[in-house]
Each structure stands twice: as C-alpha cells, then as structure tokens.
C-alpha cells in the first residue's frame, strides 16, 4: 500500500486551490507498506451414507508482520453435519433438515512494522494531521523523526478459536428455508498498542495484550410464496446479534486505548470499543461524594445531598441553571449495535424483475464531533436561534432564547440540584464553551443514537430475447438493468450519515467505531448495465 500527499502553506491568490498557488510546500508524504504473506492448506472430507458429513483442515500461515520467532503458526478446523431427514424421512411440512457443529482457529496479523523501529520525514510533531503540527525537516534542512510506537520484541499472531452449532431447514417442498446458528468466539493474544512509560521516548508498544470474547446468534428465513412460470415472488429475512466482552488485559493495565481519535478502549468487563470520556454530573452515575457549588456565592456541598430520591441518571443542575461537568471519566458511548437485520425481496413477472434490499441497524451510539465543532463555530443550524450575549463566555450576560433543562424539549428528563427549574438563555456561552465536545472535552452533548434503516439497493431488470436479437447481433438475449444504492436512510441521527466512522473500516474492524468528525457519508450511486448473453 502506498500513500501520497502534500501540504502547501499560505495562498498566493484566493483561487485556485492548488499546491502551485501556495508560498511554501512541506516535504511530500510518500509512505509505502509492504507485507509478505505465505500460507499452506490441507483439508479432507468424509461422507457416510450420504447423510453424515465430516470435514477437517489445517493451515500454516506466515507473515512478515510478526516477530522473528513467530513468523509461522498452525491453525486447525473441523466440522460435523448430519442430514437427519435422510434418516427419519421427509414430512409434509419438512423437506430438509440438517444439524451441524464446527470448530476452527484462525490467525489475524497486525499492521506492518510493529516489530521494527521506523523513522519518517512526515511524522507529525505536536499536531493531529499534516499541516497542523511540525515536521522533522525545518529551515530547508532534512530530518527524520522516530515513531511514537516502540518496536515490539515479541509479537505472536492474534488467535481466534470459534465453536458454532446450528441447524438448517427446508419447509413445504422448499417453498421456504430457515437457518439458525449460535457461535462463541474467543480471541486470545489480541494485538493492541499498549501504553509504555513516556520516559522511554515512546507512548505505546504493539503487544499481545488482550483476550476478547464474541458470542451471538444468526438467523435467516427465506420464503417463496409465489413460484409460477410467468411470475414469482420471494422474501428473505436475516437477523444477527453479537455481544463482545473484554475478558483479560495485561496485569496492571486498567484499559488500553484502541481508538485513533477518541479514547475508545478495551477494558476488562466491557464491550470492545466503548468510549471513556466525560459527561455531566448525574445522580446514581457520578460519585455522590463529588464536590458541587450549591449557591451563587460559591458555597460548597456534595452531589449526594441533592440526589436524594431522584431517579438514577437525573441531570444535576448548578445554581446558574446549567448542568455541571463530571470530574471523573466514565463510559459515555457504546458504538456496538444491539442487533442487525436485513430484508430482501424480489418480484418477477415474465421478463421483468424488480428487487430491493433494506438494511437495519438497531442500537449503538455515535460521537457527533462534527456537530460539536459547528456549534463552536456558530455555523450549525441549531445556532440560528440563539441568545444575544455581551460576553461570549458569560451566560449571565445573555438574553433571549430561554430554555429550562429537563423540560419543554430541552434535555427532557429528570433533573436535580439547586438550579432545578431555572430558566436560562442559550447562546454562545453554551454552544462554544460547554457543548463543543471536540474542543471543550465534555462529550455527552455529542453522543447520539446511531441506529438506522437504510434502503440499500433497488434494481429493475428486463430481458430481451426476441428472435431479432439472435439475427441482428448474434446473441441469444440482452439483459438491461438499472439500479440505485444507498437511496434513503431513516434515522434519529442528526449528522449526514450514521453509517460512518472516522478511522474507516480498519478502525471499525478493531472495534473503534462510531466516530463522526467531518467524515464523508456513504456514496449514493446509480448504475445502468447491459449484458449480452451468448
């Protein structure tokens, strides 16, 4: 993989937006990653009386991304299936039945160069992206900077051991079929960037640092209610639920950060990828012994005094009428979906076929940093209606746009504290100095529900097989197809698209999903295709 990029500084003219229109240019980014993989596979199958099926296989995989002493590893797997309808006979309602179990092991390789000490001319020092920090090359003199990741001395493959059991069924002479599967997958020696003592000159080191379990169910149902020569209709339903759990971390580590932008972590006893951030003080959630201000002259008290009989989660309101930041870090976001599903359907009438696919994601949360940043800039639509303030950081100088926390559609829910029921003006002090999660550090205002229903695809196709097709162009038929993808999304998420993540598919695969910070939404596309069949 190769990455190319460049940064120019200070425009000469307002347009065009090109590197040639800048006064100075940084050294170009030219990063290349090379991975050498090699694998061997041996497998065998055995069928007994055409109803009992056994399979076994073993792999030997190697990768240059592992440590020198662990370049190659063995991974076995095996399966057993029984088509029981061949033993008991078919029924009027059951045309096919199979029970199955399987066990397998697989290895996952880390990103490259975790075992090597690397240097780069494009390493950003004191910034989050090129153009925001310093580079090692300065004043025309070339330079290299070492990575903040210390080379791992030992790095074994991440090994996943999975057991699954399930059954497949066919009903009413294959007018319908169903499948159900339960699985339990344990990943040991999970490769994470574990923190190291900063005095070493590094921040993290690649290590086999965790054990993570994934357990869940998968089910599907396909129904074909209409099956005639001239027309047909079928419907397919899929549903899945997964629960992840971090079971083990290295001794002495409370958590390991896996997010590449936010503090998304692997923490023992929690799902993978939860966000350890900051929120507002809440009864039953924050520490009852935390100190709070109880009046306008600064008298101190403790949170527990005001919670009393308030329900768990009640928002603590300070004497100024605004919520108060919780001084302690806590889990504020879980990006993992509660369950996922899809609905597929197609209808055929003679030579015309129409099909569609609906994707469903239920639960899960997103950190909408885009909204928080736009709040701070005063350019989000929410800020169109705002209070007039004489001092940008002092809410007591604001008038207009009056709200009361906990009622009237403004942070509805139970509240407690000395400022309960106090009306306040919502303007720049709130949007810029309290709610602006990327810059202020209070994440709770930016946490949103990430579930959605998406019309993934609709397609229409027509087959032309008239005799003139063969005579004119020498083909038996022509298929004409028009399709659209990502056509419509139904969601409570206020950003562009809930199906997004700042770190892309790599971070999502590692468990660090649900981060929106000026991300691009999914592409809506349309396609037109002509297929010539011979």
XYZ file of C-alpha atoms in Angstrom, residues 15-250:
236
model
C -8.006 30.711 -6.274
C -7.203 28.068 -7.409
C -6.900 25.583 -4.513
C -3.668 24.045 -5.792
C -0.214 23.475 -4.338
C 1.229 25.666 -7.072
C -0.775 28.563 -5.593
C 0.987 28.415 -2.184
C 4.049 30.256 -0.900
C 5.757 27.242 0.703
C 5.247 23.498 0.496
C 6.075 20.812 3.065
C 8.003 17.767 2.010
C 5.543 15.424 0.272
C 4.195 12.402 2.116
C 5.285 9.227 0.346
C 4.598 6.262 2.630
C 4.730 2.681 1.435
C 3.853 -0.515 3.310
C 4.955 -3.931 2.071
C 3.721 -7.193 3.621
C 4.925 -10.685 2.690
C 2.394 -13.453 3.376
C 2.603 -17.169 2.653
C 0.223 -19.977 3.589
C -0.370 -23.683 3.152
C -3.667 -25.556 3.434
C -4.520 -29.257 3.685
C -8.079 -30.480 4.018
C -10.157 -33.621 3.733
C -13.827 -34.640 3.802
C -15.662 -37.886 4.583
C -19.311 -38.683 3.774
C -21.071 -41.619 5.452
C -24.259 -42.924 3.833
C -24.719 -39.550 2.141
C -26.065 -38.063 5.358
C -23.177 -37.741 7.816
C -20.522 -35.304 6.631
C -17.165 -34.807 8.344
C -14.519 -32.281 7.401
C -11.074 -31.395 8.725
C -8.397 -28.964 7.639
C -5.177 -27.409 8.842
C -3.471 -24.209 7.747
C 0.071 -22.999 8.195
C 0.288 -19.252 7.714
C 3.228 -16.905 7.862
C 3.577 -13.139 7.705
C 6.407 -10.638 7.811
C 4.370 -8.560 10.288
C 5.060 -10.985 13.170
C 8.106 -11.221 15.408
C 11.143 -13.168 14.176
C 10.427 -16.117 16.461
C 6.745 -16.372 15.494
C 6.728 -15.948 11.727
C 4.612 -19.098 11.131
C 1.717 -20.705 13.003
C -0.693 -23.649 12.653
C -4.488 -23.267 12.614
C -6.766 -26.358 12.625
C -10.503 -26.624 11.958
C -13.137 -29.339 11.782
C -16.862 -29.781 11.161
C -19.599 -32.378 11.532
C -23.041 -32.250 9.886
C -25.970 -34.688 9.856
C -28.811 -34.500 7.342
C -31.349 -36.081 9.654
C -34.224 -36.022 7.166
C -32.417 -38.761 5.242
C -32.650 -40.944 8.349
C -36.165 -40.117 9.578
C -37.695 -39.343 6.215
C -39.284 -36.161 4.916
C -42.543 -34.818 6.299
C -45.283 -32.895 4.523
C -44.044 -29.705 6.183
C -40.320 -30.582 6.490
C -38.471 -31.316 3.263
C -34.915 -30.868 4.537
C -33.153 -30.836 7.893
C -29.500 -30.671 8.880
C -27.782 -30.257 12.255
C -24.189 -29.068 12.323
C -21.314 -28.213 14.616
C -17.917 -26.765 13.765
C -14.713 -25.660 15.432
C -11.931 -23.624 13.927
C -8.925 -21.497 14.705
C -7.705 -18.531 12.693
C -4.910 -16.008 12.960
C -5.048 -12.265 12.472
C -1.923 -10.397 11.503
C -1.119 -6.936 12.908
C -0.493 -3.783 10.936
C 3.022 -3.810 9.461
C 6.219 -2.663 11.155
C 5.098 -3.068 14.774
C 8.275 -5.143 15.274
C 10.521 -2.571 13.570
C 11.804 0.794 14.690
C 10.666 3.176 11.972
C 11.611 6.751 11.049
C 9.710 9.108 8.820
C 10.095 12.543 7.281
C 6.316 13.014 7.502
C 5.890 12.195 11.215
C 3.659 14.925 12.721
C 5.055 16.511 15.882
C 2.581 18.404 18.057
C -0.423 18.121 15.738
C -3.180 15.767 14.640
C -2.658 15.856 10.869
C -0.279 17.207 8.267
C -0.465 20.985 8.255
C -1.373 21.252 11.968
C 1.995 20.399 13.539
C 5.725 20.479 12.902
C 7.768 18.147 10.735
C 11.293 16.881 11.370
C 12.575 18.847 8.364
C 12.976 22.520 9.243
C 14.520 25.616 7.635
C 15.339 23.699 4.465
C 17.309 21.045 6.354
C 16.113 17.414 6.011
C 15.178 15.421 9.088
C 13.614 12.185 10.275
C 11.500 11.560 13.366
C 11.024 8.212 15.068
C 7.590 6.730 15.505
C 5.886 7.105 18.886
C 5.371 3.310 18.791
C 8.245 1.300 20.263
C 9.301 -1.769 18.291
C 7.832 -4.931 19.827
C 10.424 -7.555 20.734
C 7.849 -10.385 20.715
C 4.665 -10.408 18.666
C 2.628 -13.556 18.101
C -0.405 -13.859 15.835
C -3.767 -12.981 17.314
C -5.525 -16.351 17.562
C -9.307 -16.765 17.384
C -10.944 -20.008 18.492
C -14.571 -20.357 17.442
C -17.189 -23.008 18.136
C -20.564 -22.859 16.463
C -23.660 -25.015 16.352
C -26.744 -24.672 14.246
C -29.395 -26.188 12.039
C -30.765 -25.701 8.525
C -34.328 -26.480 7.477
C -36.385 -26.667 4.296
C -40.176 -26.398 4.536
C -43.148 -27.251 2.315
C -41.192 -28.713 -0.595
C -38.615 -25.939 -0.421
C -41.167 -23.139 -0.540
C -39.281 -21.814 2.490
C -35.964 -22.416 4.229
C -34.521 -21.302 7.550
C -31.199 -21.365 9.330
C -30.124 -20.637 12.895
C -26.579 -20.529 14.307
C -25.107 -19.916 17.749
C -21.413 -19.101 17.994
C -18.818 -18.474 20.648
C -15.534 -16.935 19.529
C -12.623 -16.223 21.850
C -9.701 -14.184 20.542
C -6.534 -14.506 22.599
C -3.239 -12.644 22.239
C -5.223 -9.767 20.710
C -2.744 -7.258 19.315
C -3.160 -3.781 20.812
C -0.945 -0.768 21.245
C -0.277 -0.978 24.977
C 0.941 2.156 26.774
C 4.586 2.370 27.907
C 6.418 4.754 30.218
C 6.793 8.088 28.338
C 10.295 8.441 29.770
C 11.318 5.715 27.300
C 10.751 8.175 24.470
C 7.705 6.286 23.218
C 3.997 6.263 24.009
C 2.847 2.754 23.037
C 4.154 -0.648 22.004
C 2.472 -3.339 19.949
C 1.753 -6.293 22.235
C -0.385 -9.403 22.579
C -2.410 -7.616 25.187
C -5.987 -8.907 25.496
C -8.492 -11.721 25.405
C -11.844 -10.820 23.837
C -14.967 -12.957 23.536
C -17.661 -12.533 20.905
C -20.839 -14.541 21.344
C -24.106 -14.344 19.459
C -26.856 -15.648 17.205
C -27.517 -15.546 13.473
C -30.820 -16.490 11.869
C -32.317 -16.340 8.403
C -35.662 -17.118 6.784
C -36.365 -17.221 3.048
C -39.930 -17.583 1.757
C -41.057 -18.137 -1.843
C -44.861 -17.730 -1.681
C -45.325 -17.377 -5.449
C -43.473 -19.619 -7.878
C -45.043 -19.848 -11.339
C -43.629 -19.950 -14.853
C -44.616 -16.363 -15.625
C -44.224 -14.771 -12.232
C -42.645 -15.262 -8.820
C -42.070 -13.523 -5.521
C -39.557 -14.265 -2.770
C -38.679 -12.615 0.528
C -35.549 -13.088 2.628
C -35.023 -12.064 6.259
C -31.699 -12.061 8.122
C -31.087 -11.205 11.770
C -27.949 -11.245 13.922
C -26.911 -10.275 17.427
C -23.363 -10.124 18.778
C -22.123 -9.405 22.288
C -18.435 -8.643 22.760
C -16.657 -8.755 26.110
C -13.069 -7.928 27.013
C -12.085 -10.756 29.358
C -8.424 -10.090 30.053
C -5.774 -7.370 29.837
C -2.121 -7.401 30.927
